[in-house]
mmCIF file of C-alpha atoms in Angstrom:
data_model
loop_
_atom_site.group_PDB
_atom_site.id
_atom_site.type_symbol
_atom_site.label_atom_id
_atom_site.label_comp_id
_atom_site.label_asym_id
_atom_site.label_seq_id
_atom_site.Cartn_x
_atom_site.Cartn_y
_atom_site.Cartn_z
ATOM 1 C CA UNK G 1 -0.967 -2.347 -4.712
ATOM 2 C CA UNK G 2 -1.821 1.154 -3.206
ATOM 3 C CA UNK G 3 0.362 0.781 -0.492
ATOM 4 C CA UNK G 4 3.219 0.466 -2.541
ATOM 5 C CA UNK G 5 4.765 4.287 -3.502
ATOM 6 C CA UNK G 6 5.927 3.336 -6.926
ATOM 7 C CA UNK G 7 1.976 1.444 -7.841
ATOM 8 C CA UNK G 8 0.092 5.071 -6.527
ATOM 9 C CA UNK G 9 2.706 7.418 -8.312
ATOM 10 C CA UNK G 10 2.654 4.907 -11.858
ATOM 11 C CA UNK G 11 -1.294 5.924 -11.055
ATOM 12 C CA UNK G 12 -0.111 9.912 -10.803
ATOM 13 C CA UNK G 13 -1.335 10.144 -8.094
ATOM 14 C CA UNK G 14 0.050 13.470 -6.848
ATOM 15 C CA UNK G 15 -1.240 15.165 -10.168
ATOM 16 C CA UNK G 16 -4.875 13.666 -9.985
ATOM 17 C CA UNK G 17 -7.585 16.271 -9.366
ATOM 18 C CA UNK G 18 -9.466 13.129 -7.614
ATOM 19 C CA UNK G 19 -8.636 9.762 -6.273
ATOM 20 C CA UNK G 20 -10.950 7.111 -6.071
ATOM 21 C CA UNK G 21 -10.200 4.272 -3.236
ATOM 22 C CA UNK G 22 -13.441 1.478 -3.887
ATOM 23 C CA UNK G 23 -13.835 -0.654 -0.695
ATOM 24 C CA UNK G 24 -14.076 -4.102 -2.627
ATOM 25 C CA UNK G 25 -11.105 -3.783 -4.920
ATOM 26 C CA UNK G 26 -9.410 -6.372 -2.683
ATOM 27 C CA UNK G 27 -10.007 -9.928 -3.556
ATOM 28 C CA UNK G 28 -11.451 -12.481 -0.547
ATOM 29 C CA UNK G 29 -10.613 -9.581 1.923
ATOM 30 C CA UNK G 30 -12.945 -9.387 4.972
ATOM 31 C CA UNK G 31 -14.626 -5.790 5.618
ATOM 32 C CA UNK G 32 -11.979 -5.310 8.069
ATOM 33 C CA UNK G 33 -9.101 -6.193 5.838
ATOM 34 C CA UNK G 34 -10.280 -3.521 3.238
ATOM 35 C CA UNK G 35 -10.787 -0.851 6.079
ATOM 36 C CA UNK G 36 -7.142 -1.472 7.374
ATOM 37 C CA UNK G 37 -6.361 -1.452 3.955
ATOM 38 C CA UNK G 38 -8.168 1.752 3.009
ATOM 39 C CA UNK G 39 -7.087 3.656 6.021
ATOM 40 C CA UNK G 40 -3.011 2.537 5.258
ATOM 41 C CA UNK G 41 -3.892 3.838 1.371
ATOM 42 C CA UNK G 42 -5.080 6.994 2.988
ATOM 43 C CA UNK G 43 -2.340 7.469 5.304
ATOM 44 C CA UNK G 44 0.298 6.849 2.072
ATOM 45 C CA UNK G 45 -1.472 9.457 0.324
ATOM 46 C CA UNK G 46 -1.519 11.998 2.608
ATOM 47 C CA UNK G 47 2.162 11.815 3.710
ATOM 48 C CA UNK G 48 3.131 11.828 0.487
ATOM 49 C CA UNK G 49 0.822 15.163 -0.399
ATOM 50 C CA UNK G 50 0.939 16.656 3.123
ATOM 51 C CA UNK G 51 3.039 19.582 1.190
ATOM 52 C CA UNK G 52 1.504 19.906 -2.279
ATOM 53 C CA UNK G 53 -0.569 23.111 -2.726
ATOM 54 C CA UNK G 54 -3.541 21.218 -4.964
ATOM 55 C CA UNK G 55 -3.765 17.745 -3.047
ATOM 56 C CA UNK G 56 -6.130 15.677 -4.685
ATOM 57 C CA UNK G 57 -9.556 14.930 -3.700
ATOM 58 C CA UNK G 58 -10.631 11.602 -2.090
ATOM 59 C CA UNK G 59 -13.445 9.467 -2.663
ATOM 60 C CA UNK G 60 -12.905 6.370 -0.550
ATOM 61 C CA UNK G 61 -15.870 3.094 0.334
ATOM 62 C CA UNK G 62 -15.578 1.909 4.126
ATOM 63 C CA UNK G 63 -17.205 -0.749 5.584
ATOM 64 C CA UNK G 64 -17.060 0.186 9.085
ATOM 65 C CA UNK G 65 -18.200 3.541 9.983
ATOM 66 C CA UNK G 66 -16.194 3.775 12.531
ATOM 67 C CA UNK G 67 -13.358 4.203 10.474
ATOM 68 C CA UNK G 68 -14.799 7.768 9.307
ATOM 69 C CA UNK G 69 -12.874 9.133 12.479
ATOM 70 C CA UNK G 70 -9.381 7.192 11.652
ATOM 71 C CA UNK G 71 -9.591 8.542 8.511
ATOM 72 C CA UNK G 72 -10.482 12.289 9.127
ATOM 73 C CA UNK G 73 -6.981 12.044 11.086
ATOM 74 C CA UNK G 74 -5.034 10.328 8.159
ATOM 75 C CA UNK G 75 -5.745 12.189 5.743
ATOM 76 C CA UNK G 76 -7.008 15.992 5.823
ATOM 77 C CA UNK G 77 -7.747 16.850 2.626
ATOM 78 C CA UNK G 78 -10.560 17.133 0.908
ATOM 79 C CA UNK G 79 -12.115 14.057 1.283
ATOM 80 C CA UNK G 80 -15.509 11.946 0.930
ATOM 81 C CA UNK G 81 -16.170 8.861 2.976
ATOM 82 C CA UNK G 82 -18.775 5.985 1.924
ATOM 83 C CA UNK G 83 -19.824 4.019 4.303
ATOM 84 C CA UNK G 84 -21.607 0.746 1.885
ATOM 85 C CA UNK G 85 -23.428 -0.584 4.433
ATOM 86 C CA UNK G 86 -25.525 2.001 5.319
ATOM 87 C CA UNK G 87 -25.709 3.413 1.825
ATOM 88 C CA UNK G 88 -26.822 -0.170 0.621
ATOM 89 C CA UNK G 89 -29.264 -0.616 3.654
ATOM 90 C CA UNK G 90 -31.102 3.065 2.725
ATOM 91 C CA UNK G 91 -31.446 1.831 -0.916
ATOM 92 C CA UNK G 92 -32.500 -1.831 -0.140
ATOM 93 C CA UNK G 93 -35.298 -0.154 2.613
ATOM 94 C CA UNK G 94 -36.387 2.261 -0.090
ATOM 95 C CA UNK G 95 -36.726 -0.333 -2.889
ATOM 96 C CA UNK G 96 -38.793 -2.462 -0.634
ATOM 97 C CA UNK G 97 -40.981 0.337 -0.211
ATOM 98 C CA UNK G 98 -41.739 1.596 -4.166
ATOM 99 C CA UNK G 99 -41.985 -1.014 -6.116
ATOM 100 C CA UNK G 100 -40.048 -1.180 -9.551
ATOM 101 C CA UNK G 101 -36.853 1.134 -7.697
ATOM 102 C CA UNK G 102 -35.018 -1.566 -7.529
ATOM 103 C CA UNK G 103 -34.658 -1.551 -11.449
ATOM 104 C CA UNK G 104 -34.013 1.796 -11.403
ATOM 105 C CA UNK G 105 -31.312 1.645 -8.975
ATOM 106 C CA UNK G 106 -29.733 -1.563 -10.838
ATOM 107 C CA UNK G 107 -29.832 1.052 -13.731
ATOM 108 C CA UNK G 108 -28.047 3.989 -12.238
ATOM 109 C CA UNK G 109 -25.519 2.250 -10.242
ATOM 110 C CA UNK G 110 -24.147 -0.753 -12.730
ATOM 111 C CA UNK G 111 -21.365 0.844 -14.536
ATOM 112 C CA UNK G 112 -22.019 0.009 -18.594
ATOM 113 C CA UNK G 113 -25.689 0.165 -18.029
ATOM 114 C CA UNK G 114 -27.733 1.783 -20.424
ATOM 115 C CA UNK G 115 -27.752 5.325 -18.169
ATOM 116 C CA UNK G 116 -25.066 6.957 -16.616
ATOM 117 C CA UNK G 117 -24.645 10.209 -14.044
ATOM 118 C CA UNK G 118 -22.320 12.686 -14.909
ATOM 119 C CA UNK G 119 -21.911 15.991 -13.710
ATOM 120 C CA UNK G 120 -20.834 18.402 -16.361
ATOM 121 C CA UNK G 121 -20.130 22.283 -16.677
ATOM 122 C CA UNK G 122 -21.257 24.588 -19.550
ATOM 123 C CA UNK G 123 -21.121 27.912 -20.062
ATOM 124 C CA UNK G 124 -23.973 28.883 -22.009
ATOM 125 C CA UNK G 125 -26.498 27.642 -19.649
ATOM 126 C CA UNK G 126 -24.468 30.189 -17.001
ATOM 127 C CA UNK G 127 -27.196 33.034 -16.550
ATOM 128 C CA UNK G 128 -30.288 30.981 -17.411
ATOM 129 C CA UNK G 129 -32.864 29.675 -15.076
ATOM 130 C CA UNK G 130 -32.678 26.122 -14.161
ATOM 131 C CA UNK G 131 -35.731 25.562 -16.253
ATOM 132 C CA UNK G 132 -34.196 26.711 -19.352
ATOM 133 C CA UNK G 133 -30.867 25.544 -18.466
ATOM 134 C CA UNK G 134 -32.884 21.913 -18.935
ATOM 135 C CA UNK G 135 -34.609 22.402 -21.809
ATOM 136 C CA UNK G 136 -30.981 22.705 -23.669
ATOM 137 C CA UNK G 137 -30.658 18.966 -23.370
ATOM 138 C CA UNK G 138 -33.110 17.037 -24.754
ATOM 139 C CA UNK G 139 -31.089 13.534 -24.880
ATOM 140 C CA UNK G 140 -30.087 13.795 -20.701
ATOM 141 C CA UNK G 141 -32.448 14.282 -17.772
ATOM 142 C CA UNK G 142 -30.840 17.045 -15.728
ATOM 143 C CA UNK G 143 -31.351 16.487 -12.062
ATOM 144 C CA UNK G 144 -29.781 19.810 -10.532
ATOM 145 C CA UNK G 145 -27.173 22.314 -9.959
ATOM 146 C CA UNK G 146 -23.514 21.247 -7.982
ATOM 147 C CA UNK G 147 -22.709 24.753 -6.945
ATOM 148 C CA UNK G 148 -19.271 25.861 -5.417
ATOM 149 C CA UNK G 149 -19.115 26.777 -2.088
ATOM 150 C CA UNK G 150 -15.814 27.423 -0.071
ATOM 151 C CA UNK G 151 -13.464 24.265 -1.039
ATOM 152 C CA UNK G 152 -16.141 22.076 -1.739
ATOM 153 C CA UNK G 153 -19.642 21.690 -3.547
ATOM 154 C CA UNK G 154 -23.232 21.825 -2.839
ATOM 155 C CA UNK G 155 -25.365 19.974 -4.643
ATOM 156 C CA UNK G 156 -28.884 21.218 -4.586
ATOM 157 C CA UNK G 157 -31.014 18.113 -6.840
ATOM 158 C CA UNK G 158 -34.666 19.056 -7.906
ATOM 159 C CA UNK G 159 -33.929 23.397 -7.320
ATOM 160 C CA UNK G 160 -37.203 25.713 -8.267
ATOM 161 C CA UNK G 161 -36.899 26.084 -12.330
ATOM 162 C CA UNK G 162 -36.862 29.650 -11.630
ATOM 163 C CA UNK G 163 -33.127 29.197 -9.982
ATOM 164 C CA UNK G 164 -30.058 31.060 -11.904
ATOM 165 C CA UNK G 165 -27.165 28.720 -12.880
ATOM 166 C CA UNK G 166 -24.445 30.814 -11.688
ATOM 167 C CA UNK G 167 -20.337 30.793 -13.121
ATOM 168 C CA UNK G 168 -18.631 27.774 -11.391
ATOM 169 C CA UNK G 169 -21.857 25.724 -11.424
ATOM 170 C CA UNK G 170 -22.509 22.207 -12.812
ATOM 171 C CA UNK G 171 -25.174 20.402 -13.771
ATOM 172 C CA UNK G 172 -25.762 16.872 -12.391
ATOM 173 C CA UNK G 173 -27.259 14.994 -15.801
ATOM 174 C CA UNK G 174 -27.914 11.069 -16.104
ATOM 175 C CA UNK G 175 -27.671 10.649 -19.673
ATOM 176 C CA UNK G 176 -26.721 6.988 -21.798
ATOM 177 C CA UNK G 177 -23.743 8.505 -22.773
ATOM 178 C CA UNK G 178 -21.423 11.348 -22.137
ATOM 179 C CA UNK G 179 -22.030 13.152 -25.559
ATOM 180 C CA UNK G 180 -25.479 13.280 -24.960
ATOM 181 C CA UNK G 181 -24.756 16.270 -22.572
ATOM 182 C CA UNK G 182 -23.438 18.531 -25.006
#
């Protein structure tokens, strides 16, 4: 359980550059039972790293988005908020509208598909144009450039092929597997 100490630190999580809290990890919960539940793993988190120097980063699924604001307050570190309904209603509208996205999307998102995204970091593409920078892997599709900027990242998907990868910058691939972005 995450809101038991002894489960989250058996998961380290207090040495964990990230920490991934998936809204539907709770079996026959309601939407509001894994918010409350969410928000409580949240607020265990961040009492418990309230002092570190490094706390990790946190990728957490809401159902509500009204619990954005709850959560803003429980924990104040680096965080990222999903809220699945509206990310599934975008992707449902957008499917409906191109025809044949919806395999695409069942492609991308199901874990152990065929494709998978990664986002990766090499330094010999550091200095060379985004164009070039792509033509260095010919088994991946690189999509763009997650660049650092103050304690977070900017992704910047589909940049001009004429853009520098810069030191610090990653490439966002989807490739089937993650040697294929060597």
């Amino acid at each position: 359980s995450p809101l038991v100490y002894d489960h989250l630190e058996r998961a380290a999580f207090r040495r964990a550059s990230a920490v991934i809290l998936p809204g539907a990890a709770y079996p026959n919960a309601t939407d509001d039972d894994t918010d409350e539940r969410i928000l409580k793993t949240l607020a265990l988190i961040g009492y418990y790293v309230r002092d570190d120097a490094a706390p990790p980063a946190l990728v957490a699924e809401v159902f509500d988005k009204r619990s954005l604001g709850l959560a803003a307050r429980v924990y104040t570190g680096d965080r990222r908020m999903v809220v699945s309904d509206g990310v599934s209603g975008r992707l449902v509208a957008q499917a409906l509208l191109q025809p044949g996205l919806a395999q695409v999307f069942t492609e991308l998102l199901t874990f152990g598909a065929k494709n998978e995204g990664y986002v990766v970091e090499h330094a010999e593409v550091v200095g060379l144009t985004f164009g070039e920078a792509q033509a260095r892997f010919p088994k991946a599709a690189v999509l763009g450039v997650v660049r650092p900027e103050g304690d977070g990242y900017v992704p910047m998907l589909a940049p001009p092929a004429d853009l520098r990868v810069e030191p610090g910058d990653r490439l966002a691939v989807i490739a089937e597997h993650l040697t294929d972005t060597d």
